[in-house]
Short mmCIF file of C-alpha atoms in Angstrom, two decimals:
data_model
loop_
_atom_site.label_atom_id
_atom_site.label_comp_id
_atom_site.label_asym_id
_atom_site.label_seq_id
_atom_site.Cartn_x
_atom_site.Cartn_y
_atom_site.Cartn_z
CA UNK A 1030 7.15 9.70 -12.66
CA UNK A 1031 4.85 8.56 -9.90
CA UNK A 1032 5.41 9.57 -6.14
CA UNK A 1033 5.03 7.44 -3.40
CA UNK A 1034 5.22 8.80 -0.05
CA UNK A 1035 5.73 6.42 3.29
CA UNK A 1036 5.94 8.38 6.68
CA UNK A 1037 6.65 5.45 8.44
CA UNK A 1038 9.23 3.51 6.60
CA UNK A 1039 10.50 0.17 7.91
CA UNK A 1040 13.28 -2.35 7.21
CA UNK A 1041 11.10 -5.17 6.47
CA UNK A 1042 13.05 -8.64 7.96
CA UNK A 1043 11.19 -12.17 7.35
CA UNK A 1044 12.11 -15.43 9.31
CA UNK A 1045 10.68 -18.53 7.92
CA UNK A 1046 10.50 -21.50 10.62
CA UNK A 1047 9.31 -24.36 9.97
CA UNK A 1048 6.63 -24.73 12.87
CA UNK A 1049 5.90 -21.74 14.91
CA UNK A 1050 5.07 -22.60 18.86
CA UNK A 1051 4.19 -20.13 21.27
CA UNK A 1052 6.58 -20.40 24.21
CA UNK A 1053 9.34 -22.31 22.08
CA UNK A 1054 12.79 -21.91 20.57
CA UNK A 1055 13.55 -21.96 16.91
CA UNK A 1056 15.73 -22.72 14.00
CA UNK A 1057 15.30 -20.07 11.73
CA UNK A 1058 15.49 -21.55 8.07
CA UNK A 1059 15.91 -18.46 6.20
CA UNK A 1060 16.46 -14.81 7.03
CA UNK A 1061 15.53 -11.82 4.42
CA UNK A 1062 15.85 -8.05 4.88
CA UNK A 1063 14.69 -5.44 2.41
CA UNK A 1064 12.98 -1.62 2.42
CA UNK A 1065 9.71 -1.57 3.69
CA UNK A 1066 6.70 0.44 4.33
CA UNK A 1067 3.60 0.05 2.55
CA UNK A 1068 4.75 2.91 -0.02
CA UNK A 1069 8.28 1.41 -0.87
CA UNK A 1070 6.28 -1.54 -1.36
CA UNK A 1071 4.32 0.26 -3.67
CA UNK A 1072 7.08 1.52 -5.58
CA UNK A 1073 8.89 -1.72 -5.72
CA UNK A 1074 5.91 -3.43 -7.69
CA UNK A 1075 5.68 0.03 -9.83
CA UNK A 1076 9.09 0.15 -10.85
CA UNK A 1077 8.95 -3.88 -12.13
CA UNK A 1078 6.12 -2.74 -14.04
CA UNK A 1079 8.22 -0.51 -16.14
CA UNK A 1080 6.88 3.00 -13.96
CA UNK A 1081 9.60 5.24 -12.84
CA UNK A 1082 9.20 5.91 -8.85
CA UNK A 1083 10.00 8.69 -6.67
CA UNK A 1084 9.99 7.41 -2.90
CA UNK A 1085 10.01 9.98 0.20
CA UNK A 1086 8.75 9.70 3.98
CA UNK A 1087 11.40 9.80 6.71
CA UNK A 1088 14.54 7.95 7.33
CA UNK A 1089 16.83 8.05 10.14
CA UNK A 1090 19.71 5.95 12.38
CA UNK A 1091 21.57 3.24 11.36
CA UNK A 1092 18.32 1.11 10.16
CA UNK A 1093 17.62 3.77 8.31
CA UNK A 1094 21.38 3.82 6.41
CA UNK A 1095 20.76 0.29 5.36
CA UNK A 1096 17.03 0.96 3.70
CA UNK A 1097 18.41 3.72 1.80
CA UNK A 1098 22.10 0.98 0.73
CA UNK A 1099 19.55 -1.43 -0.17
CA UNK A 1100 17.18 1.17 -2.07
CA UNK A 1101 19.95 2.40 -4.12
CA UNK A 1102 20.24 -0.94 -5.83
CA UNK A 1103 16.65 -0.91 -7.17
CA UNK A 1104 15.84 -0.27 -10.74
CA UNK A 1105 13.81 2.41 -11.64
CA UNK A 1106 13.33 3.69 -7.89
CA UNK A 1107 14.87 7.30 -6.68
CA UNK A 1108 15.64 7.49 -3.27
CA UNK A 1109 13.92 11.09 -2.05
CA UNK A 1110 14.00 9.96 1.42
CA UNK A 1111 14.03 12.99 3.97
CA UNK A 1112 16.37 12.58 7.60
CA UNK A 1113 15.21 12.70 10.93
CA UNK A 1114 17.36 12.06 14.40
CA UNK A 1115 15.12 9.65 15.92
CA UNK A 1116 16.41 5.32 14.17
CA UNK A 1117 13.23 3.98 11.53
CA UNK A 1118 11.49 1.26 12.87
CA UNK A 1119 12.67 -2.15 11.79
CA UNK A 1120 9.02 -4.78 10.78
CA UNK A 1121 9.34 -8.24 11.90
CA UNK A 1122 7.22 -11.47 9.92
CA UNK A 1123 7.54 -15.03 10.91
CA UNK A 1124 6.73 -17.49 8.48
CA UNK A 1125 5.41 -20.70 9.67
CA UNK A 1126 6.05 -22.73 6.65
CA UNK A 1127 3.97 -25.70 8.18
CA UNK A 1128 1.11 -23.67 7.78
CA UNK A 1129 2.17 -20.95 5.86
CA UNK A 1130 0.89 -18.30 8.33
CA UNK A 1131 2.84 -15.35 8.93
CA UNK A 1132 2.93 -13.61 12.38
CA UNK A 1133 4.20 -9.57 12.08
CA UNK A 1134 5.49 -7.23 14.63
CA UNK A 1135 5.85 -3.69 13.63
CA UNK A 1136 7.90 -1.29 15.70
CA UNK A 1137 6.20 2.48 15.95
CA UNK A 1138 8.97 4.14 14.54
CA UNK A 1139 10.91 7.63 15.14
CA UNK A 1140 9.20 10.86 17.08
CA UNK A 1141 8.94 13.52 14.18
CA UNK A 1142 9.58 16.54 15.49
CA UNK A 1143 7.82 19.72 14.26
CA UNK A 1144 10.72 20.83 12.82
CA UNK A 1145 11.42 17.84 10.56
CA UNK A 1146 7.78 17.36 9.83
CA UNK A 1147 7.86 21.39 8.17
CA UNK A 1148 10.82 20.32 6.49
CA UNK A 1149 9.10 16.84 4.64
CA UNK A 1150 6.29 18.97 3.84
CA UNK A 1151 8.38 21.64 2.23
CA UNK A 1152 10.11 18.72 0.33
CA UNK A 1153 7.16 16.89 -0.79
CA UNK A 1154 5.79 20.03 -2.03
CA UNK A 1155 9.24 20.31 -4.46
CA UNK A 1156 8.84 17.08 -5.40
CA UNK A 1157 4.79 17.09 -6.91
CA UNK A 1158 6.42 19.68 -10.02
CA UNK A 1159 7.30 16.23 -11.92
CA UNK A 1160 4.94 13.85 -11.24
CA UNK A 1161 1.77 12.04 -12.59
CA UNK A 1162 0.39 10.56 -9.23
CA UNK A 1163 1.30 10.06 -5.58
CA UNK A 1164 0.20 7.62 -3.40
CA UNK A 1165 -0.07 8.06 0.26
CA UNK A 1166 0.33 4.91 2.48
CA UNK A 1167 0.39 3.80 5.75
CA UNK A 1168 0.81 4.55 9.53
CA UNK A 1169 1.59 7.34 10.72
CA UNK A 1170 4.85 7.86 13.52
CA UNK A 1171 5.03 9.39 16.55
CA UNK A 1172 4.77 12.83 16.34
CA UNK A 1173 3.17 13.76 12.57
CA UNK A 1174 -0.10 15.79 12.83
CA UNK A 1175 -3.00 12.79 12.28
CA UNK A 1176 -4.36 15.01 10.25
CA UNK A 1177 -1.27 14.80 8.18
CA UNK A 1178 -2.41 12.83 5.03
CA UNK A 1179 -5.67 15.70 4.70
CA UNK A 1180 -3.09 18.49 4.26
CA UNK A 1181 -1.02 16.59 1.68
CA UNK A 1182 -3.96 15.55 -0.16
CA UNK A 1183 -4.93 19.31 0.04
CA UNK A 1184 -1.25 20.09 -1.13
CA UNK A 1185 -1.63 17.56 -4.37
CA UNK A 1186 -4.56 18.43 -5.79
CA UNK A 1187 -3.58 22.34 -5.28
CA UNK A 1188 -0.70 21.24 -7.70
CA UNK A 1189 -3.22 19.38 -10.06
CA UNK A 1190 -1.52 15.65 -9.14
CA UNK A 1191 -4.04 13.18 -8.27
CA UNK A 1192 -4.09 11.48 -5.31
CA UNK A 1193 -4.25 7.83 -3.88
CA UNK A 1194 -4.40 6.99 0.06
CA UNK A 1195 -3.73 4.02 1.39
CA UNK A 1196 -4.39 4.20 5.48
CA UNK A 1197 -6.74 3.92 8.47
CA UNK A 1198 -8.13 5.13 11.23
CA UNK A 1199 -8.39 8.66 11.89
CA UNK A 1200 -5.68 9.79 9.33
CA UNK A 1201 -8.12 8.13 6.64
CA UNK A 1202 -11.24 9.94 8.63
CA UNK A 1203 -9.43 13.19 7.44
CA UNK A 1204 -7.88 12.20 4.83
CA UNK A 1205 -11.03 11.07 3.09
CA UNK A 1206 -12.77 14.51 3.97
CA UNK A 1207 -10.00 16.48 1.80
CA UNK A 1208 -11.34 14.69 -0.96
CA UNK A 1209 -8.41 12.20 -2.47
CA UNK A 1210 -9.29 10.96 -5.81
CA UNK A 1211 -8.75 7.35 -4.98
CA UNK A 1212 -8.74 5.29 -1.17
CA UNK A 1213 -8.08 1.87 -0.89
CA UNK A 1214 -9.07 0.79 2.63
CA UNK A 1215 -9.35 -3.03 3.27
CA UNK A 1216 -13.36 -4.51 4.44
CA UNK A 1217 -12.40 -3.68 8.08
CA UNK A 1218 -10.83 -0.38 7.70
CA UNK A 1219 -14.19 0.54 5.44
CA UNK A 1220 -16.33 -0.70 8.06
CA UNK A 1221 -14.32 1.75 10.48
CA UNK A 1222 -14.63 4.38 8.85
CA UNK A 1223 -18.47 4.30 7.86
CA UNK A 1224 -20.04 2.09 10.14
CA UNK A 1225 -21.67 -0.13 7.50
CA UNK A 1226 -20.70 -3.96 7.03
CA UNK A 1227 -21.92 -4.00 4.01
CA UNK A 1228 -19.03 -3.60 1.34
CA UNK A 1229 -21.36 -1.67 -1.31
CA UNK A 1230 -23.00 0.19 1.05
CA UNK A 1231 -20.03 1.39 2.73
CA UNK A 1232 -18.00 2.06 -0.51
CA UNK A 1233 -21.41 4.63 -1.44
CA UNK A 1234 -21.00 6.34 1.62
CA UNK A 1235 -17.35 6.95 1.48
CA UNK A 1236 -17.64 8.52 -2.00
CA UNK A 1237 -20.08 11.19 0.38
CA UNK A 1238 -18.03 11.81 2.79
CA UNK A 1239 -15.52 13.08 0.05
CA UNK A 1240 -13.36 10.54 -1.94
CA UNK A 1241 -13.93 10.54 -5.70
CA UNK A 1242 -13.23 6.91 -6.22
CA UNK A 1243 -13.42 4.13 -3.19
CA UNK A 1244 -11.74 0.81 -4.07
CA UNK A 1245 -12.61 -1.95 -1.04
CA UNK A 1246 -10.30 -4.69 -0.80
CA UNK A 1247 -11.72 -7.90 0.25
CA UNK A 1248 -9.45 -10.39 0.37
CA UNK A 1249 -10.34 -13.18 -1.85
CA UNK A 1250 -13.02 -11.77 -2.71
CA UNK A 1251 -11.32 -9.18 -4.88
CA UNK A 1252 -11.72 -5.56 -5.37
CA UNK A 1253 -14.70 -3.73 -4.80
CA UNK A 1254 -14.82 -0.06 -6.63
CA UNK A 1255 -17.10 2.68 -6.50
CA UNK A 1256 -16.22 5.69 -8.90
CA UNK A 1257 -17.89 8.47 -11.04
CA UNK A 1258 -18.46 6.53 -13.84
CA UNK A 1259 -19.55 3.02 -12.46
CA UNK A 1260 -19.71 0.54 -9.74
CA UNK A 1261 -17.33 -2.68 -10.73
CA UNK A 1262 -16.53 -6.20 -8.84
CA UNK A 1263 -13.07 -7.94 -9.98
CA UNK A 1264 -12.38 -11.39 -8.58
CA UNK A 1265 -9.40 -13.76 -8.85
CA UNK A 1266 -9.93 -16.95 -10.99
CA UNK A 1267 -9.39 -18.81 -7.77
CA UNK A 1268 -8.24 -18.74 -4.26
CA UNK A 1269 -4.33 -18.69 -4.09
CA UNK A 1270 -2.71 -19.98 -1.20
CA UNK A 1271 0.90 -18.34 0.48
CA UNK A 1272 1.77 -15.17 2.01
CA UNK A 1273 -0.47 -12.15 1.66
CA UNK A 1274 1.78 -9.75 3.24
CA UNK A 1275 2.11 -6.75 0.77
CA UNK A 1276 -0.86 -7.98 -1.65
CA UNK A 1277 -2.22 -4.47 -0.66
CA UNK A 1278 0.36 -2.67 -1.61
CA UNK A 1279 0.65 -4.66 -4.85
CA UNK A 1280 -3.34 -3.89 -5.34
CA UNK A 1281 -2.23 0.16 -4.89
CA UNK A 1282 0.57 -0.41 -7.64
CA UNK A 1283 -1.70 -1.68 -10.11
CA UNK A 1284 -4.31 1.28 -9.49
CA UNK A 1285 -1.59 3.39 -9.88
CA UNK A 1286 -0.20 2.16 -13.11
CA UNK A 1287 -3.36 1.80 -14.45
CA UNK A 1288 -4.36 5.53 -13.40
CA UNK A 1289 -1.00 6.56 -15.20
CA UNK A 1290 -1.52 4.53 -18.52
CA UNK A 1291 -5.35 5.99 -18.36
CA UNK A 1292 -6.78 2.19 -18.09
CA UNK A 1293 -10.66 2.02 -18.10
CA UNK A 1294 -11.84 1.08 -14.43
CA UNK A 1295 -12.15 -2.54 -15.12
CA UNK A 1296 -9.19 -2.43 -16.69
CA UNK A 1297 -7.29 -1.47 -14.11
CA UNK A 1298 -9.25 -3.42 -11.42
CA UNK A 1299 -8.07 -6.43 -12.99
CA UNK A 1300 -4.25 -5.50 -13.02
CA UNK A 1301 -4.27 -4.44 -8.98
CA UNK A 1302 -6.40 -8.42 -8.81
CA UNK A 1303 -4.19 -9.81 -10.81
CA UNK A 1304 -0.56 -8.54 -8.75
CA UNK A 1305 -2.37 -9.04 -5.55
CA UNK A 1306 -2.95 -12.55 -6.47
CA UNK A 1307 0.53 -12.93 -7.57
CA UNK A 1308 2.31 -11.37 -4.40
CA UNK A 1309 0.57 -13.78 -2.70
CA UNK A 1310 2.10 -16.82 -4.75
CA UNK A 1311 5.46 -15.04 -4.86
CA UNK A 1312 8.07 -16.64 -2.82
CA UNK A 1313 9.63 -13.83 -1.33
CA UNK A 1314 6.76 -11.47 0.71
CA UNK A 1315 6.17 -8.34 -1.24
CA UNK A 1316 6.67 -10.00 -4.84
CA UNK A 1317 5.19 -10.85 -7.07
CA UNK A 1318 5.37 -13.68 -9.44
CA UNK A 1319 5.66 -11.92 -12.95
CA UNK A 1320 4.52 -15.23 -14.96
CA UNK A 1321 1.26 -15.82 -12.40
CA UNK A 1322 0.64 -12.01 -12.93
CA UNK A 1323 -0.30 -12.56 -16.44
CA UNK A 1324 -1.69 -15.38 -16.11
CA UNK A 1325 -3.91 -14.55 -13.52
CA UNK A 1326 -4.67 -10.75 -15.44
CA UNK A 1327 -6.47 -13.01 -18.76
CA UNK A 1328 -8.62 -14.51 -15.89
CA UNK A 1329 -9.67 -11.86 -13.38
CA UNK A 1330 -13.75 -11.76 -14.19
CA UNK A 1331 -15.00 -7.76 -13.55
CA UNK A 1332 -18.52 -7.29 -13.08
CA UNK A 1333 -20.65 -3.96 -13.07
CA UNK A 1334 -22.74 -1.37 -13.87
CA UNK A 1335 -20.79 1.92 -16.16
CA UNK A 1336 -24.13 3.85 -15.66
CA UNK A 1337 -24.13 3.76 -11.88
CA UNK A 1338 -22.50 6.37 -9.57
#
């Protein structure tokens, strides 16, 4: 069982339109609405994989009524949500199909109060007893400690369960400083956090300030991972063209499985290339496009050095 946990879930709805003009009125071609947050998105991609999911964060209101309906008919993902009073935030993406651009408004989502905030921790602390991994992803809402993601780290590897985080700013500051076995901040989130533009340099110095592994996503560029036994480079075959929202999240899932089914680093670099490439040429934002996946996985090129560290 893997755990993924999303503070700040979302009900993820996409418009597609077939021009998108500041200042204008549309037809809306096509509406979709589905759980969201970067670690439902996680699990999502997990659970096709054949990986049996645990999801918690928060969940509240009536938005938050319809991502746990809508959860409930997912394969191979349990629903460990924990309630709050304040309504989860709803994500907005408008797909210009003319370009294929996609324009995203995210609401900030409920104030946690203390009280509900002890209560997820006590829950998430239940919860690390059965599993094999946990990832940690995205924003924080209103009202959880931003040093949050540090203390669960702190709370995972007490229980021996190692950890992924997926986030930015100063929840990643802290959060890489409790030492998490794996981040996986984008090129500008790196940059952030270390000051350095330079992806390798950058990934070196995150590993010091206490990660164990640091795997730098840069776009079409690939994956960029610095870990205790190597320094390795995986790139697509070719630049794919679509939507990119959730290609992140897909790149976490594939870390994650391949953490699980103890995958070699390039190994598993290839399989997070390979579904991030695929989400992208998925239809639907957030999928992926099983056939392209391994397609795409016999042709992801890794490059590196196994002696450096």
């Amino acid at each position: 069982m893997i755990l993924t946990v999303t503070l700040n879930t979302a009900l993820d709805i996409t418009y597609r339109v077939r021009e998108l003009r500041p200042h204008g009125t549309h037809r809306v071609s096509e509406v979709t609405e589905r759980p969201g947050g970067k670690g439902l998105n996680v699990a999502r991609v997990l659970a096709a994989l054949g990986h049996e999911v645990t999801v918690t964060g928060f969940t509240g209101g009536a938005t938050g009524r319809v991502v746990q309906e809508q959860l409930a008919g997912t394969p191979g993902v349990l629903d460990a949500l924990v309630p709050v009073s304040g309504a989860t935030r709803r994500t907005t993406a408008v797909v210009d199909e003319l370009t294929g651009d996609t324009t995203q408004l995210n609401e900030p989502g409920p104030t946690v109060t203390s009280a509900e905030w002890s209560a997820f921790q006590d829950a998430y602390e239940g919860l690390l007893g059965g599993v094999s991994a946990v990832a940690l992803c995205g924003s924080l809402p209103p009202g959880v400690p931003v040093g949050a993601y540090a203390g669960l780290i702190r709370t995972a590897r007490a229980a021996g369960v190692p950890v992924l985080l997926d986030t930015s700013g100063e929840p990643l500051r802290r959060g890489v400083a409790a030492r998490p076995d794996i981040v996986k901040p984008n090129a500008d989130e790196l940059a952030e956090l270390t000051g350095s533009h330079d992806p390798l340099r950058a990934t070196q110095d995150a590993r010091r300030r206490g990660a164990r592994t640091v795997v730098a996503s840069l776009g079409a560029r690939g994956l960029l991972a610095a870990t205790p036994e190597g320094t390795w480079h995986a790139t697509p075959p070719a630049r794919v063209q679509g939507n990119p929202t959730g290609a992140g999240d897909s790149a976490v899932a594939g870390l994650l499985s391949g953490l699980v089914d103890r995958l070699p680093w390039p190994a598993r670099l290839a399989r997070a290339v390979a579904l991030s490439a695929a989400t992208v040429l998925a239809p639907v934002a957030g999928e992926f496009d099983r056939a392209a996946y391994e397609e795409l996985l016999e042709r992801v090129a890794v490059t590196g050095d196994a002696t450096a560290a």
